[in-house]
Structure formats: structure tokens, C-alpha cells
Short mmCIF file of C-alpha atoms and ligand atoms in Angstrom, two decimals:
data_model
loop_
_atom_site.label_atom_id
_atom_site.label_comp_id
_atom_site.label_asym_id
_atom_site.label_seq_id
_atom_site.Cartn_x
_atom_site.Cartn_y
_atom_site.Cartn_z
CA MET A 740 36.44 127.30 119.06
CA THR A 741 33.94 125.18 121.63
CA ASN A 742 35.53 122.43 123.86
CA LYS A 743 33.88 119.75 122.75
CA SER A 744 36.45 116.78 125.30
CA ALA A 745 35.26 115.86 128.51
CA LEU A 746 38.22 117.62 130.16
CA PRO A 747 37.77 120.63 131.64
CA VAL A 748 39.25 123.57 129.62
CA ALA A 749 40.72 127.01 131.38
CA PRO A 750 38.82 129.67 130.31
CA GLU A 751 41.08 131.70 128.60
CA LYS A 752 41.16 129.24 125.61
CA GLU A 753 37.97 130.36 124.98
CA GLU A 754 38.45 133.99 124.44
CA ALA A 755 41.80 134.07 123.13
CA MET A 756 42.63 137.06 120.65
CA THR A 757 44.50 134.30 118.03
CA ARG A 758 43.68 130.83 118.15
CA GLN A 759 46.80 128.83 118.94
CA ILE A 760 46.20 125.14 117.90
CA TYR A 761 48.89 123.03 121.06
CA LEU A 762 49.86 119.83 119.01
CA ASP A 763 53.19 119.40 121.27
CA ASN A 764 51.10 117.26 123.64
CA ALA A 765 54.39 114.84 123.52
CA ALA A 766 56.38 117.67 124.88
CA THR A 767 54.09 118.06 127.48
CA THR A 768 50.46 118.58 128.25
CA LYS A 769 48.22 121.65 130.13
CA VAL A 770 47.92 120.76 133.71
CA LEU A 771 44.18 120.06 134.34
CA PRO A 772 42.18 123.09 136.82
CA ALA A 773 41.28 120.11 138.87
CA VAL A 774 45.10 118.87 139.06
CA VAL A 775 45.85 122.24 140.23
CA TYR A 776 42.83 122.40 142.78
CA GLU A 777 43.97 119.12 144.67
CA MET A 778 47.47 120.77 144.87
CA LEU A 779 46.84 123.59 146.12
CA PRO A 780 45.93 122.94 149.45
CA TYR A 781 48.81 121.02 150.16
CA TYR A 782 50.62 124.26 149.84
CA THR A 783 48.53 126.47 151.86
CA GLU A 784 47.39 124.43 154.54
CA GLY A 785 48.27 120.26 154.83
CA TYR A 786 51.87 121.52 154.07
CA GLY A 787 53.26 119.41 156.68
CA ASN A 788 56.48 117.38 156.17
CA PRO A 789 55.48 113.52 156.04
CA SER A 790 58.19 112.74 158.09
CA SER A 791 57.02 114.40 160.94
CA LEU A 792 55.59 112.52 163.93
CA TYR A 793 53.01 114.60 165.03
CA THR A 794 48.98 114.51 163.60
CA PHE A 795 50.25 117.49 161.08
CA GLY A 796 53.09 115.64 159.36
CA GLN A 797 51.24 112.52 159.82
CA GLN A 798 48.30 114.00 157.31
CA ALA A 799 50.68 114.66 154.90
CA ARG A 800 51.95 111.17 155.02
CA THR A 801 48.28 109.91 154.70
CA ALA A 802 47.91 111.85 151.58
CA LEU A 803 50.97 110.28 150.05
CA THR A 804 49.76 106.77 150.98
CA ASN A 805 46.56 107.51 149.67
CA ALA A 806 48.48 108.79 146.13
CA ARG A 807 50.15 105.86 145.93
CA GLU A 808 47.53 103.98 145.97
CA ARG A 809 45.66 105.02 143.43
CA ILE A 810 48.35 105.08 141.40
CA ALA A 811 49.66 101.52 141.76
CA ARG A 812 45.66 100.42 141.12
CA HIS A 813 45.66 101.95 137.61
CA LEU A 814 48.95 100.06 137.02
CA ASN A 815 48.00 97.19 138.40
CA ALA A 816 51.38 97.37 140.91
CA ARG A 817 52.28 97.28 144.71
CA GLU A 818 52.36 100.37 146.06
CA GLN A 819 55.28 99.03 147.79
CA ASP A 820 56.51 99.05 144.53
CA LEU A 821 56.44 102.57 143.12
CA TYR A 822 58.95 105.42 144.09
CA PHE A 823 58.16 109.36 143.67
CA THR A 824 61.00 110.72 141.68
CA SER A 825 61.52 114.35 140.26
CA GLY A 826 60.28 113.03 136.82
CA GLY A 827 61.28 110.45 133.78
CA THR A 828 64.34 111.88 133.62
CA GLU A 829 65.56 110.86 136.98
CA SER A 830 63.52 107.30 136.61
CA ASP A 831 65.61 106.69 133.34
CA ASN A 832 69.37 107.70 135.01
CA TRP A 833 68.33 105.55 138.34
CA ALA A 834 66.98 103.36 136.09
CA LEU A 835 69.92 102.27 134.21
CA LYS A 836 73.06 103.39 136.29
CA GLU A 837 71.66 102.12 139.70
CA THR A 838 70.56 99.09 138.44
CA ALA A 839 73.50 98.35 135.88
CA PHE A 840 76.33 98.49 139.53
CA ALA A 841 73.75 96.46 141.23
CA TYR A 842 74.62 93.50 139.37
CA ALA A 843 77.34 94.13 137.82
CA ASP A 844 79.60 91.45 139.83
CA LYS A 845 76.87 89.30 137.27
CA GLY A 846 78.15 91.44 134.02
CA LYS A 847 78.54 94.41 132.19
CA HIS A 848 76.38 94.19 129.00
CA ILE A 849 73.35 96.58 128.53
CA ILE A 850 70.97 95.98 125.91
CA THR A 851 68.88 98.97 124.54
CA SER A 852 67.62 99.90 121.62
CA ALA A 853 68.67 102.76 118.72
CA ILE A 854 65.42 104.87 119.18
CA GLU A 855 65.55 105.68 123.29
CA HIS A 856 64.81 109.11 124.39
CA HIS A 857 68.42 111.28 125.63
CA ALA A 858 67.32 110.43 129.29
CA ILE A 859 68.65 106.35 128.60
CA THR A 860 71.14 107.00 125.66
CA HIS A 861 73.12 109.58 127.54
CA SER A 862 72.64 107.70 130.48
CA CYS A 863 73.94 104.63 129.35
CA GLU A 864 77.30 106.96 126.98
CA TRP A 865 77.87 107.36 130.95
CA LEU A 866 77.90 103.69 131.71
CA LYS A 867 79.66 103.10 129.28
CA LYS A 868 81.93 105.51 130.51
CA HIS A 869 82.16 103.44 134.11
CA GLY A 870 83.41 100.02 132.56
CA PHE A 871 79.64 98.80 130.55
CA GLU A 872 79.22 97.71 127.17
CA ILE A 873 76.28 98.99 125.54
CA THR A 874 74.51 97.16 123.00
CA TYR A 875 71.45 99.38 120.48
CA LEU A 876 69.12 97.27 119.08
CA LYS A 877 67.91 98.83 114.91
CA VAL A 878 64.98 99.10 114.64
CA ASP A 879 62.80 98.53 111.06
CA GLU A 880 61.18 101.64 108.95
CA PHE A 881 58.53 101.34 111.10
CA GLY A 882 60.17 101.79 114.45
CA LEU A 883 59.92 98.29 115.89
CA ILE A 884 61.83 95.95 117.64
CA ASP A 885 62.45 92.62 116.75
CA PRO A 886 62.21 90.31 119.65
CA ALA A 887 64.36 88.22 117.62
CA VAL A 888 66.82 90.97 117.17
CA PHE A 889 66.59 91.33 120.65
CA GLU A 890 67.32 87.44 121.58
CA ALA A 891 70.56 87.31 119.52
CA ALA A 892 71.92 90.56 120.87
CA ILE A 893 71.58 88.95 124.65
CA ARG A 894 75.21 87.94 126.30
CA PRO A 895 75.91 85.72 128.82
CA ASP A 896 77.32 88.46 130.70
CA THR A 897 74.57 90.62 130.23
CA THR A 898 72.40 91.93 133.06
CA LEU A 899 70.03 94.65 131.60
CA ALA A 900 67.56 95.59 128.92
CA SER A 901 65.83 98.62 129.13
CA ILE A 902 63.24 99.26 125.77
CA ILE A 903 60.86 102.16 125.68
CA PHE A 904 57.70 101.50 125.58
CA ALA A 905 56.12 103.87 123.21
CA ASN A 906 58.35 106.28 121.56
CA ASN A 907 58.46 110.17 122.00
CA GLU A 908 59.13 111.12 118.34
CA ILE A 909 57.54 108.47 115.84
CA GLY A 910 54.92 107.22 118.53
CA THR A 911 55.69 103.66 117.78
CA ILE A 912 54.41 100.94 120.33
CA GLN A 913 56.67 98.00 121.29
CA PRO A 914 55.78 94.25 122.06
CA ILE A 915 56.81 94.95 125.34
CA LYS A 916 55.39 91.91 126.71
CA GLU A 917 57.79 89.74 124.00
CA LEU A 918 60.65 91.64 125.27
CA ALA A 919 60.24 91.19 128.73
CA ALA A 920 59.25 87.87 128.43
CA ILE A 921 62.66 86.74 126.55
CA ALA A 922 64.48 89.36 128.95
CA HIS A 923 63.41 86.55 131.76
CA ALA A 924 63.90 83.64 130.00
CA HIS A 925 67.60 85.30 129.93
CA GLY A 926 67.33 85.75 133.33
CA LEU A 927 67.76 89.24 132.89
CA VAL A 928 66.14 92.50 134.80
CA PHE A 929 63.73 94.04 132.00
CA HIS A 930 63.43 98.20 132.49
CA THR A 931 60.86 100.52 129.83
CA ASP A 932 60.71 103.97 129.57
CA ALA A 933 56.99 104.08 129.41
CA VAL A 934 56.83 108.43 129.84
CA GLN A 935 54.96 108.93 126.82
CA ALA A 936 52.78 105.25 127.57
CA LEU A 937 50.95 106.03 130.70
CA ALA A 938 48.19 107.12 130.49
CA ASN A 939 47.78 106.54 126.23
CA VAL A 940 48.27 102.45 126.48
CA ARG A 941 46.19 100.20 129.67
CA ILE A 942 49.35 99.10 131.38
CA ASP A 943 49.66 96.33 133.69
CA VAL A 944 52.92 95.72 135.38
CA ALA A 945 51.89 92.53 136.48
CA ASP A 946 50.81 91.23 133.09
CA LEU A 947 54.04 92.95 131.21
CA ASP A 948 55.79 91.27 133.10
CA VAL A 949 58.56 93.66 133.21
CA ASP A 950 61.00 94.95 136.47
CA MET A 951 61.08 98.91 136.02
CA LEU A 952 58.67 101.48 134.64
CA SER A 953 59.49 105.12 134.29
CA ALA A 954 56.96 107.62 134.56
CA SER A 955 56.61 111.21 134.31
CA ALA A 956 53.23 113.55 135.33
CA HIS A 957 53.50 116.41 133.20
CA LYS A 958 52.71 114.10 129.74
CA PHE A 959 49.67 113.00 131.31
CA HIS A 960 48.13 116.36 132.51
CA GLY A 961 50.46 116.44 135.55
CA PRO A 962 52.74 118.85 136.60
CA LYS A 963 56.30 119.39 135.73
CA GLY A 964 58.89 118.04 137.86
CA ILE A 965 57.09 114.70 139.04
CA GLY A 966 56.88 110.91 138.23
CA PHE A 967 58.01 107.90 139.25
CA LEU A 968 59.86 104.73 138.97
CA TYR A 969 58.15 101.22 139.24
CA ILE A 970 61.31 98.45 140.83
CA ARG A 971 59.42 94.76 141.35
CA LYS A 972 60.18 93.06 144.32
CA GLY A 973 63.49 92.03 144.90
CA ILE A 974 65.03 94.04 142.04
CA LYS A 975 68.52 95.17 142.99
CA THR A 976 69.07 98.78 142.48
CA ARG A 977 71.21 100.94 144.20
CA SER A 978 69.76 104.00 145.95
CA PHE A 979 70.08 107.40 143.25
CA MET A 980 70.38 110.05 146.24
CA ASP A 981 71.67 110.02 149.41
CA GLY A 982 70.18 111.48 152.44
CA GLY A 983 67.21 110.66 154.18
CA ALA A 984 65.06 107.41 155.40
CA GLN A 985 62.21 108.39 152.82
CA GLU A 986 60.04 105.87 149.72
CA ARG A 987 61.54 103.12 151.69
CA LYS A 988 65.20 104.35 152.24
CA ARG A 989 65.55 103.82 148.36
CA ARG A 990 65.03 107.51 147.60
CA ALA A 991 66.12 110.62 149.46
CA GLY A 992 64.89 113.57 150.01
CA THR A 993 61.23 115.56 151.47
CA GLU A 994 58.60 114.14 149.06
CA ASN A 995 57.45 116.57 146.83
CA VAL A 996 53.32 116.00 148.37
CA PRO A 997 51.52 118.50 146.62
CA SER A 998 52.61 117.65 143.08
CA ILE A 999 52.51 113.41 144.21
CA MET A 1000 48.56 114.35 144.55
CA GLY A 1001 48.53 116.34 141.43
CA MET A 1002 49.78 113.37 139.74
CA ALA A 1003 47.84 111.06 140.80
CA LYS A 1004 44.60 113.20 140.06
CA ALA A 1005 46.10 113.85 136.74
CA LEU A 1006 46.51 109.87 136.25
CA ASP A 1007 42.68 109.32 138.04
CA ILE A 1008 41.23 111.49 135.08
CA CYS A 1009 42.99 110.24 132.31
CA MET A 1010 42.35 106.84 133.12
CA ASP A 1011 38.35 107.44 133.94
CA LEU A 1012 38.46 109.01 130.87
CA PHE A 1013 40.49 106.92 128.78
CA ASP A 1014 37.82 105.03 125.93
CA GLU A 1015 36.83 108.92 125.36
CA ARG A 1016 40.47 109.74 124.91
CA MET A 1017 41.46 107.36 123.25
CA GLU A 1018 37.94 107.67 120.55
CA LEU A 1019 38.91 111.27 120.33
CA GLU A 1020 42.70 111.45 119.44
CA THR A 1021 42.72 108.34 117.24
CA ARG A 1022 39.90 109.93 115.75
CA LEU A 1023 42.04 113.02 114.91
CA ARG A 1024 45.29 111.80 114.00
CA GLU A 1025 43.34 109.12 111.31
CA LEU A 1026 42.11 112.44 109.93
CA LEU A 1027 45.49 114.42 110.21
CA ILE A 1028 46.89 111.39 108.55
CA ASN A 1029 44.69 111.02 106.05
CA ARG A 1030 44.55 114.20 104.66
CA ILE A 1031 48.46 115.24 104.73
CA LEU A 1032 49.18 111.69 103.20
CA ALA A 1033 46.78 112.45 100.36
CA GLU A 1034 46.86 116.75 100.31
CA VAL A 1035 50.25 117.21 100.05
CA PRO A 1036 52.22 115.52 97.10
CA TYR A 1037 56.20 114.17 98.38
CA SER A 1038 55.17 113.98 101.85
CA ARG A 1039 55.20 110.53 104.08
CA LEU A 1040 54.26 109.47 108.22
CA ASN A 1041 57.06 108.26 109.84
CA GLY A 1042 56.68 105.78 112.45
CA HIS A 1043 54.04 102.27 112.16
CA ARG A 1044 50.87 102.92 110.36
CA SER A 1045 48.61 101.39 113.75
CA GLU A 1046 51.05 100.60 116.26
CA ARG A 1047 51.11 104.26 117.45
CA LEU A 1048 50.80 106.67 120.15
CA PRO A 1049 46.82 107.63 119.98
CA GLY A 1050 47.89 111.32 119.84
CA ASN A 1051 51.09 110.87 117.49
CA THR A 1052 51.88 111.93 113.96
CA ASN A 1053 54.84 113.02 112.67
CA PHE A 1054 55.51 113.69 108.45
CA SER A 1055 58.17 114.54 106.29
CA PHE A 1056 58.33 116.95 103.94
CA GLU A 1057 60.50 116.64 100.84
CA PHE A 1058 62.28 119.49 99.89
CA VAL A 1059 61.16 121.69 102.83
CA GLU A 1060 63.56 122.92 105.84
CA GLY A 1061 61.40 121.51 109.30
CA GLU A 1062 62.93 125.13 111.29
CA SER A 1063 61.34 126.64 109.03
CA LEU A 1064 58.10 124.82 108.54
CA LEU A 1065 57.79 124.93 112.09
CA LEU A 1066 58.36 128.95 112.45
CA THR A 1067 56.11 129.58 109.20
CA LEU A 1068 53.28 127.45 111.55
CA GLU A 1069 53.59 129.36 114.91
CA GLN A 1070 53.04 132.37 113.17
CA LYS A 1071 49.79 131.08 112.32
CA GLY A 1072 49.65 129.87 116.14
CA ILE A 1073 50.06 126.27 115.56
CA LEU A 1074 52.35 124.70 118.18
CA ALA A 1075 54.88 121.82 116.64
CA SER A 1076 57.68 119.84 116.87
CA SER A 1077 60.42 119.54 114.27
CA GLY A 1078 62.49 116.35 113.70
CA SER A 1079 66.06 118.00 115.03
CA ALA A 1080 67.13 117.49 118.35
CA CYS A 1081 66.02 121.18 119.16
CA ALA A 1082 66.04 120.43 122.85
CA SER A 1083 70.33 120.45 122.49
CA GLY A 1084 70.58 123.72 120.35
CA SER A 1085 71.49 121.37 117.43
CA LEU A 1086 70.35 121.31 114.00
CA ASP A 1087 70.99 117.37 113.25
CA PRO A 1088 68.60 115.46 112.67
CA SER A 1089 66.79 113.43 115.15
CA HIS A 1090 68.38 109.69 116.52
CA VAL A 1091 65.34 108.60 116.21
CA LEU A 1092 64.41 109.55 112.49
CA LEU A 1093 67.80 108.54 111.56
CA ALA A 1094 67.46 104.82 112.95
CA ILE A 1095 64.20 104.52 110.74
CA GLY A 1096 66.56 104.67 107.74
CA LEU A 1097 65.53 108.28 106.86
CA PRO A 1098 68.13 110.39 104.65
CA HIS A 1099 69.33 113.30 106.30
CA GLU A 1100 67.86 115.57 104.15
CA ILE A 1101 64.48 113.83 104.25
CA ALA A 1102 64.56 113.77 108.24
CA HIS A 1103 65.49 117.58 108.30
CA GLY A 1104 62.20 118.10 106.69
CA SER A 1105 60.19 116.73 109.56
CA LEU A 1106 57.45 117.29 112.25
CA ARG A 1107 55.97 116.14 114.82
CA LEU A 1108 51.99 116.70 115.73
CA THR A 1109 50.99 116.14 118.97
CA ILE A 1110 47.19 116.02 120.03
CA GLY A 1111 45.41 116.70 122.92
CA GLU A 1112 41.77 116.70 124.13
CA ASP A 1113 40.92 120.31 123.68
CA ILE A 1114 41.45 119.69 120.02
CA THR A 1115 38.45 119.87 117.56
CA THR A 1116 38.12 118.74 114.12
CA ASP A 1117 38.08 122.53 112.89
CA ASP A 1118 41.66 122.42 114.56
CA ILE A 1119 42.95 119.60 112.51
CA ASN A 1120 41.49 120.86 109.44
CA PHE A 1121 43.10 124.06 109.94
CA THR A 1122 46.13 122.69 110.46
CA VAL A 1123 46.54 120.47 107.48
CA ASP A 1124 44.99 123.60 105.07
CA THR A 1125 47.83 125.57 106.82
CA ILE A 1126 50.63 123.16 105.90
CA LYS A 1127 49.25 122.52 102.51
CA GLU A 1128 50.20 126.02 102.05
CA VAL A 1129 53.03 126.95 103.82
CA VAL A 1130 54.62 123.68 102.29
CA SER A 1131 54.28 124.71 98.77
CA ARG A 1132 55.19 128.48 99.73
CA LEU A 1133 58.65 127.22 101.11
CA ARG A 1134 59.13 124.52 98.39
CA ALA A 1135 58.43 127.57 95.48
CA MET A 1136 61.66 128.95 97.26
CA SER A 1137 63.42 125.92 97.06
CA PRO A 1138 66.20 125.77 94.35
CA LEU A 1139 66.10 122.02 94.41
CA TYR A 1140 62.24 121.26 94.50
CA GLU A 1141 62.42 123.39 91.20
CA ASP A 1142 65.34 121.01 89.93
CA PHE A 1143 63.36 118.36 90.69
CA ILE A 1144 60.28 119.27 88.97
CA ALA A 1145 62.30 120.12 86.28
CA GLY A 1146 63.13 116.36 86.28
CA LYS A 1147 66.58 117.11 86.44
CA LYS A 1148 66.65 114.92 89.81
CA PRO A 1149 65.53 111.29 90.42
CA VAL A 1150 63.06 111.15 92.67
CA SER A 1151 64.51 109.80 96.29
CA ALA A 1152 64.00 106.39 97.23
CA VAL A 1153 61.64 107.27 100.15
CA SER A 1154 59.56 110.03 98.08
CA HIS A 1155 57.37 106.72 97.41
CA ALA A 1156 55.90 106.01 101.00
CA HIS A 1157 53.69 108.26 100.97
CA THR A 1158 50.76 106.05 101.04
CA LEU A 1159 48.83 104.60 102.84
CA GLU A 1160 49.86 100.61 102.79
CA HIS A 1161 51.85 100.21 106.35
C1 LIG B 1479 60.35 113.65 128.40
C2 LIG B 1479 60.27 112.27 128.30
C3 LIG B 1479 61.25 111.88 129.35
C4 LIG B 1479 61.94 112.74 130.24
O1 LIG B 1479 61.03 112.90 131.10
P1 LIG B 1479 61.00 114.47 132.08
O2 LIG B 1479 59.83 114.03 133.12
O3 LIG B 1479 60.65 115.60 131.33
O4 LIG B 1479 62.90 114.18 132.87
C5 LIG B 1479 62.07 110.70 129.35
N1 LIG B 1479 61.41 109.46 127.97
C6 LIG B 1479 60.50 109.63 127.68
C7 LIG B 1479 59.92 108.60 126.50
C8 LIG B 1479 59.91 111.44 127.87
O5 LIG B 1479 58.58 111.62 126.47
#
């Protein structure tokens, strides 16, 4: 397997005995060597505390300022409006909980969607326990929110809306600019969870006119445990952490300088190579989608055909258990993710797949494959060949499939969706 991508690849990849094909880049990504090199000096040499007044501390402060400027530039944001956090989960919790309370005197109704990440949905559940009302907007079969449905859900006591920019499971990209405009026409604060979108979609916060935006470095080749929340000037929110005066008194705690430097470097690299990355990932995604739908019977693509993240694919295979498929693929060196809420250890189908209308049994046979920059055409072809083989082997052991083939059961409604029409 040779490295055809423009991104540097760790040397052990070429030498690996077993061929590992990492197709779970929506879960996390590899930290690029250049990112690690950027971080190292801030552990061993420039390790001062940015709050210390002597020069050694102030050098760390200068590094922070530099990182903030670089990240802000990629977003067309003011650098003062970026607040470093411990990642996407903290940013989402902060944006939801503290903003809801900051505006509670105006109303206690919040709008979000049925396909948010758990960092949002569980924050909403927490708010519900504390006296807020939550509306979860339905999505269509492709995972898109209808702006008219959003507008119709707005009430006089609605203060905040939070909509995921690009979905982590099915990759659907929402019309964020249009949704933000509707929110503002009704005086709402608009937050978007852009953890999957940043570095995969061009984001200009001024043009989109969003008030708050969450991001996390480990989804774009940066380190884990670092992210930021963009908060537009003038938006009221309470601080999530009590302590020192860091981050303009809004997020206490000594800044994670090495990780912040790594995050800035990762974003620099991803944005410098944006066009090449998008071209590569989209081309491989299309190969994967076209081959699966053409060659695996009773398969369907989940999510939108075109309004989706460049590296995201999500399929359902009827008469197959997603977990069995996943484990068999792992034995072949292919790492993917299933449509179950595996993070919680539960085998319940994902709320996202149910929200786009998949019946439980079909949602259970789902597989997410998310492409990164060091994946090759050979990797994709090998993956499709393996899926074909494993799916037919698993179906051969399924009594339901036997009955179906023998004509004893009707074809379920979605089994016809394996066309490229949508
Ligand atoms: C990964 C992810 C998060 C959580 O980010 P962490 O940095 O892992 O806490 C939140 N939202 C979305 C859409 C994600 O994909």
C-alpha cells in the first residue's frame, strides 16, 4: 500500500504486516506527524504558563495568540471570539446549557434536531430536567431539516436553536446559512455543532452568520481533548468553568498550549490541502457508494446523495447484523463503525437512522465507512470485495434471508431504495 496522498503518513503504515484499512475517520483521525512536531517544544522547552508575567510565560502567551489568529483566519472569525475548550463535548455543553440559562429571562424553549450528537441531545435532556422545553425537529429521509419546519417551530419563548452542521453518522450537511437567517429573523441565538464539518466544508462564520460554533481538533488530524467554541461578540452566555481569568474570563483553567498549537497546525494543513483532500475523498466515496449499491443486493445508502461530507458513507444491508459485519471486517483489517449506539455499550439502533425512517431491523444492519486521506483506490476495492463476501456469507446463515429468497416474506419498503436516484 503506497502513500498517494499529499499528507505525510507515519512510516510504520508501509511496513505493517497486516494491512489495516482505517475507515472510521468520523470517530477520530490520526494525528499528523507535523502536528506532533509542532506540539513537542511546548512540552519540553516553551512550557511556561501563559498567565505568568515573566518572559518565559509570555512566550507561551504569544504562541497562544498566534494559534488563535491562525484558527480565526480559517473561519473568518475575530480571534477574540474563539474560546479554547477540551473538545467538542465541552463546547456543545457550554453553548447549550450556559446560553439557555443566560437568556432564561426571555424564555425557556430551545429548538434542536432529531439527529444531533449526544453532546447536544444529552445537554438538552439535562436542560429539560432544569425547566426548559425542547423541540426536536424531524428530518426527511435524507436527514435534511426543512427550513420551513424550523420556522414553524419557533415560539415567542424560544431563545436558542442548535443544529448540527454535518451529521457524524450519515454525513448530511444542513443549510446552515438559511437556518441561521431564520433564527435571527425571530431573535434567536443560533449555535451549530460543526465538529464534523470543520476542515471538510468551507466555513465562514461571518457569511453564515452563526452566533456560536463548536469544533474539535481530533476530527481533523489534531490531538484529542482540545477544541473551541466560537462565540460571536454580543452573545450572552455564562462561563462553564469557575476559576482563573483565562480565555477572557469565560473559560477558566490553564490553557493546553501544546494541544492548541497542534490544533492550529492541523487546521493549517487541512485547509492548505483542502481542494486535494476533497477531490480525493469524494472520488473514493463515489467509488465505494457506486460499487456497493451496484454489487451488493438489498443494500441502501443512508444520508443525502450529494449534500454529504466528502469522506462519509453509511449503508444498510438487509438481513445482516451490523455488529457481525463489523467484527468480520475487523478480522480482515477493515475498521468501520456500525449503526448501533456502540459508545454507550447498547445495541439499540442509532437515533439518527431511526430519525430518517429506517425500521429497527434495517438500522441494525448498518455500516458507516468514513474515508481519510491515506486511503487508496485499492483499499476501497478491497473493502467492497470483502463486504460483498461477508454480507453474502452472513445472509447464507440467516433464516430470514432464506425465507425471503424462498418468497415467504414481502420485500420491505426500503429494499427498493438501493438505486442512485436520490
Ligand atoms: C466527535 C463529535 C463530538 C464530540 O467531540 P469530542 O471532541 O470527541 O468531545 C461532538 N459532535 C460531533 C458532531 C462529533 O462528531
